[in-house]
Coordinates of C-alpha atoms in Angstrom, one line a residue:
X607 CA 169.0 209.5 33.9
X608 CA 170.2 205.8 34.2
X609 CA 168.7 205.8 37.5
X610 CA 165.8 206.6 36.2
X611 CA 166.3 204.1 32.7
X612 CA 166.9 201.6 35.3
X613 CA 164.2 201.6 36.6
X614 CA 162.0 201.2 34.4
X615 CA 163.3 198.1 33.0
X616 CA 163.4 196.9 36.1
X617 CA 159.5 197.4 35.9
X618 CA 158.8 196.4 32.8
X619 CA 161.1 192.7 33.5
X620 CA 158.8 192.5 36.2
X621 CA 155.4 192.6 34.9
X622 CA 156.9 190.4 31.6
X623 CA 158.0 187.5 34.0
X624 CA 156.1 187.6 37.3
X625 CA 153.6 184.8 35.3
X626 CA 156.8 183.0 34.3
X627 CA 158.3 182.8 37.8
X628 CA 155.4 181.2 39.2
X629 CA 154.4 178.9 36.4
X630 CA 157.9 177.6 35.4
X631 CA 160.5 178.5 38.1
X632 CA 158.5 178.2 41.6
X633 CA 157.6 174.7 40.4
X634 CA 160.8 173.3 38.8
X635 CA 162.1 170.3 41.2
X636 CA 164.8 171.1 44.3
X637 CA 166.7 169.0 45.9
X638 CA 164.4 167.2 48.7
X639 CA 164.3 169.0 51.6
X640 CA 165.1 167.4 55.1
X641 CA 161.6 166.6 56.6
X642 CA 160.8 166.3 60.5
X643 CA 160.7 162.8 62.2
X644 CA 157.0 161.8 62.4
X645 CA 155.9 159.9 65.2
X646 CA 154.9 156.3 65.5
X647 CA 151.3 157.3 64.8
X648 CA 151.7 159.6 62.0
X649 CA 153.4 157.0 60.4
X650 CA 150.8 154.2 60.9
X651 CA 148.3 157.0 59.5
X652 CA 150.6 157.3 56.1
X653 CA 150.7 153.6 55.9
X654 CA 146.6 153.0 56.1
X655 CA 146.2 154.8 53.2
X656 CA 147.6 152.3 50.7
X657 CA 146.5 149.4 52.6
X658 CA 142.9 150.9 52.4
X659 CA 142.9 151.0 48.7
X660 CA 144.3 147.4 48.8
X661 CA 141.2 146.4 50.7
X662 CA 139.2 148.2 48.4
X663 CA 140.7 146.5 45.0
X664 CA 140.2 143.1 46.9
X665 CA 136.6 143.7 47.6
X666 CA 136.2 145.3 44.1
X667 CA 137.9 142.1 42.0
X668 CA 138.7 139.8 44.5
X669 CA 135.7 138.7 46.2
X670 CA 133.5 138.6 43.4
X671 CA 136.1 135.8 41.9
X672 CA 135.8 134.2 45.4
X673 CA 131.9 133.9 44.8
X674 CA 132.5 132.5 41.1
X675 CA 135.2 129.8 42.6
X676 CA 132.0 128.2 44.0
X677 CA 130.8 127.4 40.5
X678 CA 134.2 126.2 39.4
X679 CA 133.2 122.5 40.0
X680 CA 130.1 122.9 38.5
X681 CA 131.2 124.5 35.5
X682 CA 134.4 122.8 34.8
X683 CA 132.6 118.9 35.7
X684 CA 130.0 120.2 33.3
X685 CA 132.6 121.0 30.5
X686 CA 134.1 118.0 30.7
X687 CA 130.7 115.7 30.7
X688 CA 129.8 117.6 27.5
X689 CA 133.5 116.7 25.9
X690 CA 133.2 113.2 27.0
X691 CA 129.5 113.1 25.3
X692 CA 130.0 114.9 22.7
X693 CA 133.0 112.4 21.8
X694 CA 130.9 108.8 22.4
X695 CA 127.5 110.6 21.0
X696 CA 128.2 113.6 19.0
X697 CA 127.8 117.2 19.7
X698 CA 124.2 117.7 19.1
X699 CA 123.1 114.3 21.1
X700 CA 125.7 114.9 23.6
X701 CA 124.9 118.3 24.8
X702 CA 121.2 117.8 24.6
X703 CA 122.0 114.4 26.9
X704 CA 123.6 116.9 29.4
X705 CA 121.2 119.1 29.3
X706 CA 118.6 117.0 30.1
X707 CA 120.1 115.4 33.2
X708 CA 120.9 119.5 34.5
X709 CA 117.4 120.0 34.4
X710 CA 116.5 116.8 36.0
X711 CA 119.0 118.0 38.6
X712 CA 117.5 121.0 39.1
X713 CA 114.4 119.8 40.1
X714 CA 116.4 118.6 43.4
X715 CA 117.5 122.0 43.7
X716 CA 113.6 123.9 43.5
X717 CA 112.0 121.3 45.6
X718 CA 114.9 121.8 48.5
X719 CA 114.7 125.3 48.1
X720 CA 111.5 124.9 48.6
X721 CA 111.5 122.7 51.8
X722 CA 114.2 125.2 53.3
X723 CA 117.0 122.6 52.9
X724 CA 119.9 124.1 51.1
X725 CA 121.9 122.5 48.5
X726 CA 124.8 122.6 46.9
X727 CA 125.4 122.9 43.1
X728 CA 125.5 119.9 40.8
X729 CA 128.4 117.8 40.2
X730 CA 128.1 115.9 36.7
X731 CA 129.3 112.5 36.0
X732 CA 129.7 112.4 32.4
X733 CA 127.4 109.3 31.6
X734 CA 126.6 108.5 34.8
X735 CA 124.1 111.4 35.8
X736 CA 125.2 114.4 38.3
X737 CA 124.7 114.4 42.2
X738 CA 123.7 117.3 44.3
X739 CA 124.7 117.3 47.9
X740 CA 122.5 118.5 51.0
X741 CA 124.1 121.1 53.0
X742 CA 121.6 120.0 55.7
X743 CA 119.7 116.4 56.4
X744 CA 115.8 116.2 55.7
X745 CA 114.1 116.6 58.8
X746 CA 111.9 113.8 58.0
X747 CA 111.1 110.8 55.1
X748 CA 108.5 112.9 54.0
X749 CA 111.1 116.2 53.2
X750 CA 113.4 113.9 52.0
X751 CA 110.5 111.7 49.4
X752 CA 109.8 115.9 48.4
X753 CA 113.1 116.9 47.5
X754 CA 114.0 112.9 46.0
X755 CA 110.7 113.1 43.5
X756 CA 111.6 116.3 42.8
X757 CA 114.8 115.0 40.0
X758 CA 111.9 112.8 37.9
X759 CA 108.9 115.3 37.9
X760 CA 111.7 118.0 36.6
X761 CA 113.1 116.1 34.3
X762 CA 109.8 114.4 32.6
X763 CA 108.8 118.0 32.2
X764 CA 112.0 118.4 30.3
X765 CA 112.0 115.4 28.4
X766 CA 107.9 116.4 27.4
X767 CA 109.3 119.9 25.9
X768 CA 112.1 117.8 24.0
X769 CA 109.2 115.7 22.1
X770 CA 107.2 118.6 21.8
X771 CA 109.6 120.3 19.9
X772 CA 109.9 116.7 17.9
X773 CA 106.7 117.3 17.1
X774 CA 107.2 120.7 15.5
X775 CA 110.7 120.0 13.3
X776 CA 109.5 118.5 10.0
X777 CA 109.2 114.6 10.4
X778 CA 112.5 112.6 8.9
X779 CA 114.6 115.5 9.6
X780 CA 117.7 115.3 11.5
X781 CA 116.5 117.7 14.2
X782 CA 113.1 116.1 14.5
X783 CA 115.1 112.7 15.0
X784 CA 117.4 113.9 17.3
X785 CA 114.8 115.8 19.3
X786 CA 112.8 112.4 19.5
X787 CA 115.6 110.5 20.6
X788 CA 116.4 112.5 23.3
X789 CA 112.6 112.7 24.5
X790 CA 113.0 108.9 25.1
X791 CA 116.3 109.4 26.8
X792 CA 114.9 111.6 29.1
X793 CA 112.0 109.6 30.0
X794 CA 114.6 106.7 30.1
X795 CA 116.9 108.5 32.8
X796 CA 114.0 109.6 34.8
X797 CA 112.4 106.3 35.2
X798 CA 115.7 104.4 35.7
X799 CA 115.7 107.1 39.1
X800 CA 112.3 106.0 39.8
X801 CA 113.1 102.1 41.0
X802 CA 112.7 101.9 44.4
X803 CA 116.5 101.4 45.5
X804 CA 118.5 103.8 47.6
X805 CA 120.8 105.8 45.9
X806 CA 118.5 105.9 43.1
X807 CA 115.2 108.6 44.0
X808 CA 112.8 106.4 43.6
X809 CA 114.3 104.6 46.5
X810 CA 114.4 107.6 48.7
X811 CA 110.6 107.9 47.7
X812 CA 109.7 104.1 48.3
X813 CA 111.1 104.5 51.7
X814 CA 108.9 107.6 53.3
X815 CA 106.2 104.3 52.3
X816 CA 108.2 101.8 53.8
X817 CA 111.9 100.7 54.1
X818 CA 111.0 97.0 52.9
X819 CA 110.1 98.8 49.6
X820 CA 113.6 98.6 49.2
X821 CA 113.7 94.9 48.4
X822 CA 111.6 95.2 45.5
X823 CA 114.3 97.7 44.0
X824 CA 117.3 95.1 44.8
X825 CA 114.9 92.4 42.8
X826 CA 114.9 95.0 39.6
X827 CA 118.8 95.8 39.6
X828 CA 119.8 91.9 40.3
X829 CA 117.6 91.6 37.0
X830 CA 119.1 94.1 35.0
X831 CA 122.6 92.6 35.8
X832 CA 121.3 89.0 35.3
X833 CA 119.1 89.2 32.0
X834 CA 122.3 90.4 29.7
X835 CA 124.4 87.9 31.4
X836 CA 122.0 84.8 31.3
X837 CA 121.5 86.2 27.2
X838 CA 125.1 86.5 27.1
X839 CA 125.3 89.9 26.7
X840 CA 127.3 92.8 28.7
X841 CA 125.5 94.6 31.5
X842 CA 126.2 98.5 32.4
X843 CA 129.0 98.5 35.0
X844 CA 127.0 101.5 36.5
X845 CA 124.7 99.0 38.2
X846 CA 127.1 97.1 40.1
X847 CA 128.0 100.3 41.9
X848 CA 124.2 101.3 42.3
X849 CA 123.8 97.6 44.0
X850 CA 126.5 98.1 46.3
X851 CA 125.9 101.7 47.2
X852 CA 122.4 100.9 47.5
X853 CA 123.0 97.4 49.9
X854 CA 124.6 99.5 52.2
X855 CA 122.5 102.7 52.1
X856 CA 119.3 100.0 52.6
X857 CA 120.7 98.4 55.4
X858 CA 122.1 102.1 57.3
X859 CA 118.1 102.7 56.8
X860 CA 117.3 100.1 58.6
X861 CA 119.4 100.4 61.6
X862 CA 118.4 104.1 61.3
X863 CA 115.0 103.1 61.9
X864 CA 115.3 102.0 65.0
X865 CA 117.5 104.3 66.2
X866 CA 115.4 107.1 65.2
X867 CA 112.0 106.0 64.9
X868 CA 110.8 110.2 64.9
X869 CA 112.1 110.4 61.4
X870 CA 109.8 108.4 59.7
X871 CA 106.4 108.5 61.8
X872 CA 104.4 110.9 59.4
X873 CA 101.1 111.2 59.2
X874 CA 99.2 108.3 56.6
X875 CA 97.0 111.2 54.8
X876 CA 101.1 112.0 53.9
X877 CA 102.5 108.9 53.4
X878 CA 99.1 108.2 50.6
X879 CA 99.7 111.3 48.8
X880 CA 103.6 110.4 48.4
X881 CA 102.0 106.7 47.5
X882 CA 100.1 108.6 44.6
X883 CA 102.6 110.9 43.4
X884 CA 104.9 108.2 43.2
X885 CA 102.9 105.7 40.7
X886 CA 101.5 108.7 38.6
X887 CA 105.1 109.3 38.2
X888 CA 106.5 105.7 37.5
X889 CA 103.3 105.4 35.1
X890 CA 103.9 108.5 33.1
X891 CA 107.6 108.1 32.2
X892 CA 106.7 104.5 31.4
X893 CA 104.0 105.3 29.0
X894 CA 105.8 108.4 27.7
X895 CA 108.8 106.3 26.8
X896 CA 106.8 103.4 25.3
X897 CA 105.1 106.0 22.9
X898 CA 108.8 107.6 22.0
X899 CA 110.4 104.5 21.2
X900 CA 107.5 104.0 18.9
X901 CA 108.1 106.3 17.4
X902 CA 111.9 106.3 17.1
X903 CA 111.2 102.8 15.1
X904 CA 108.3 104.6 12.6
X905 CA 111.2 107.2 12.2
X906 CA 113.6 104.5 11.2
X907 CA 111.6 102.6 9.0
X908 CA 110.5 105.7 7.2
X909 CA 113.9 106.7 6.8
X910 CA 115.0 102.7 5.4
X911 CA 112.0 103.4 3.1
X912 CA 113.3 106.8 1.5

């Protein structure tokens, strides 16, 4: 009889704690077990597996921080231009000041893109403009008068949209003022860029018509440093490093010529349209900025008058 009691209890434990056993007890931790030696390879196998997801994170995160590195100088000249503006001019004026001379740079960037030349990404200067290097040299004076008059015809555009919207803010207001103000900027920077004198674009232009073009621009910047000094006034410091720059980049252009002659033998059906595109240009900016200051001064007298 206690055989047979025995037994059943023994059955009935059974079925009560088979689930238990494997749920709870086959799975509690041991003590580690003594593994085998692995070889040499089975170990390198065991090791590529957390290297692999290391490679993976880095492509992930990593490399798309490597791409934005390349607009770090961009960004961070940029940032400071705007807090150096924004300090001498104000906010509004400042930022609008920058703005204008990205877009002017931009129009570097889609004419070179367009030529095939790549370029790199803007560099800004705070008051004195932004530069954008060439990754490759212009084939020829014509490529290079393309992707030179590309900066003015940009930047008129943008200087346009500026007094167009001058046009719509209600006249006497502070955005209408501001918006008119820099419209003549603009049209101011861009035909500064247009005088024929190497760094500036319009000397990079002058030259696909001739290198002695040149000379003309050193007459207009010895001006602009001698008419505030013979008045007794102060000149812009900028133009003493345009003069120098540009002396030596006029005289490099020269010896260029004759060392590679290739580079500037275009044809003259070229060399007329560059001729054409380059006055329209010089005459537009003039005349647009003329009718801005114009009316910058109504502005101001209407506003003495209220």
């Amino acid at each position: 009889m206690r055989r047979v009691l025995a037994r059943v209890v023994r059955r009935v434990y059974t079925r009560i704690t088979a689930g238990y056993h494997t749920a709870v007890v086959d799975t509690y931790p041991t003590a580690p077990q003594p593994q085998p030696e692995q070889s040499p390879l089975a170990r390198a196998r065991r090791a590529a597996g957390p290297v692999a997801v290391g490679a993976a994170a880095l492509g992930k995160y990593a490399l798309p921080l490597i791409k934005l590195a390349k607009f770090g100088p961009t960004i961070v000249s940029m940032v400071i231009s705007v807090a150096l503006m924004a300090t001498i001019f104000g906010a509004p004026y400042g930022i609008g000041l920058i703005a204008l001379i990205a877009i002017h740079e931009s129009g570097h960037l889609l004419f070179a893109r367009h030529e095939g030349i790549r370029t790199g990404l803007p560099i800004f200067l705070g008051p004195f403009g932004a530069v954008i290097g060439l990754k490759q040299p212009p084939k020829d004076v014509r490529q290079e008068a393309v992707i030179a008059i590309g900066g003015p015809v940009v930047g008129t555009m943008g200087a346009i949209v500026a007094l167009i919207l001058s046009g719509a803010a209600p006249a006497g207001t502070y955005t209408h003022n501001l918006l008119l103000a820099l419209a003549y900027v603009g049209f101011l920077i861009n035909l500064f860029n247009l005088v024929p004198f190497s760094p500036l674009d319009g000397g990079r232009v002058a030259s696909a018509l001739s290198p002695w073009v040149n000379l003309v621009g050193l007459g207009v910047i010895l001006l602009l440093i001698a008419g505030p000094v013979a008045t007794g006034h102060s000149f812009n410091p900028f133009l003493l490093f345009i003069l120098v720059i540009g002396g030596i980049s006029t005289l490099q252009r020269f010896k260029r010529r004759g060392a590679n002659p290739e580079y500037e033998r275009i044809p003259g059906r070229t060399r007329m349209w560059i001729a054409v595109a380059y006055v329209a240009m010089l005459a537009i900016t003039a005349v647009a900025m003329t009718e801005t200051h114009a009316a910058l001064l109504s502005a101001q007298v209407a506003s003495t008058i209220q």
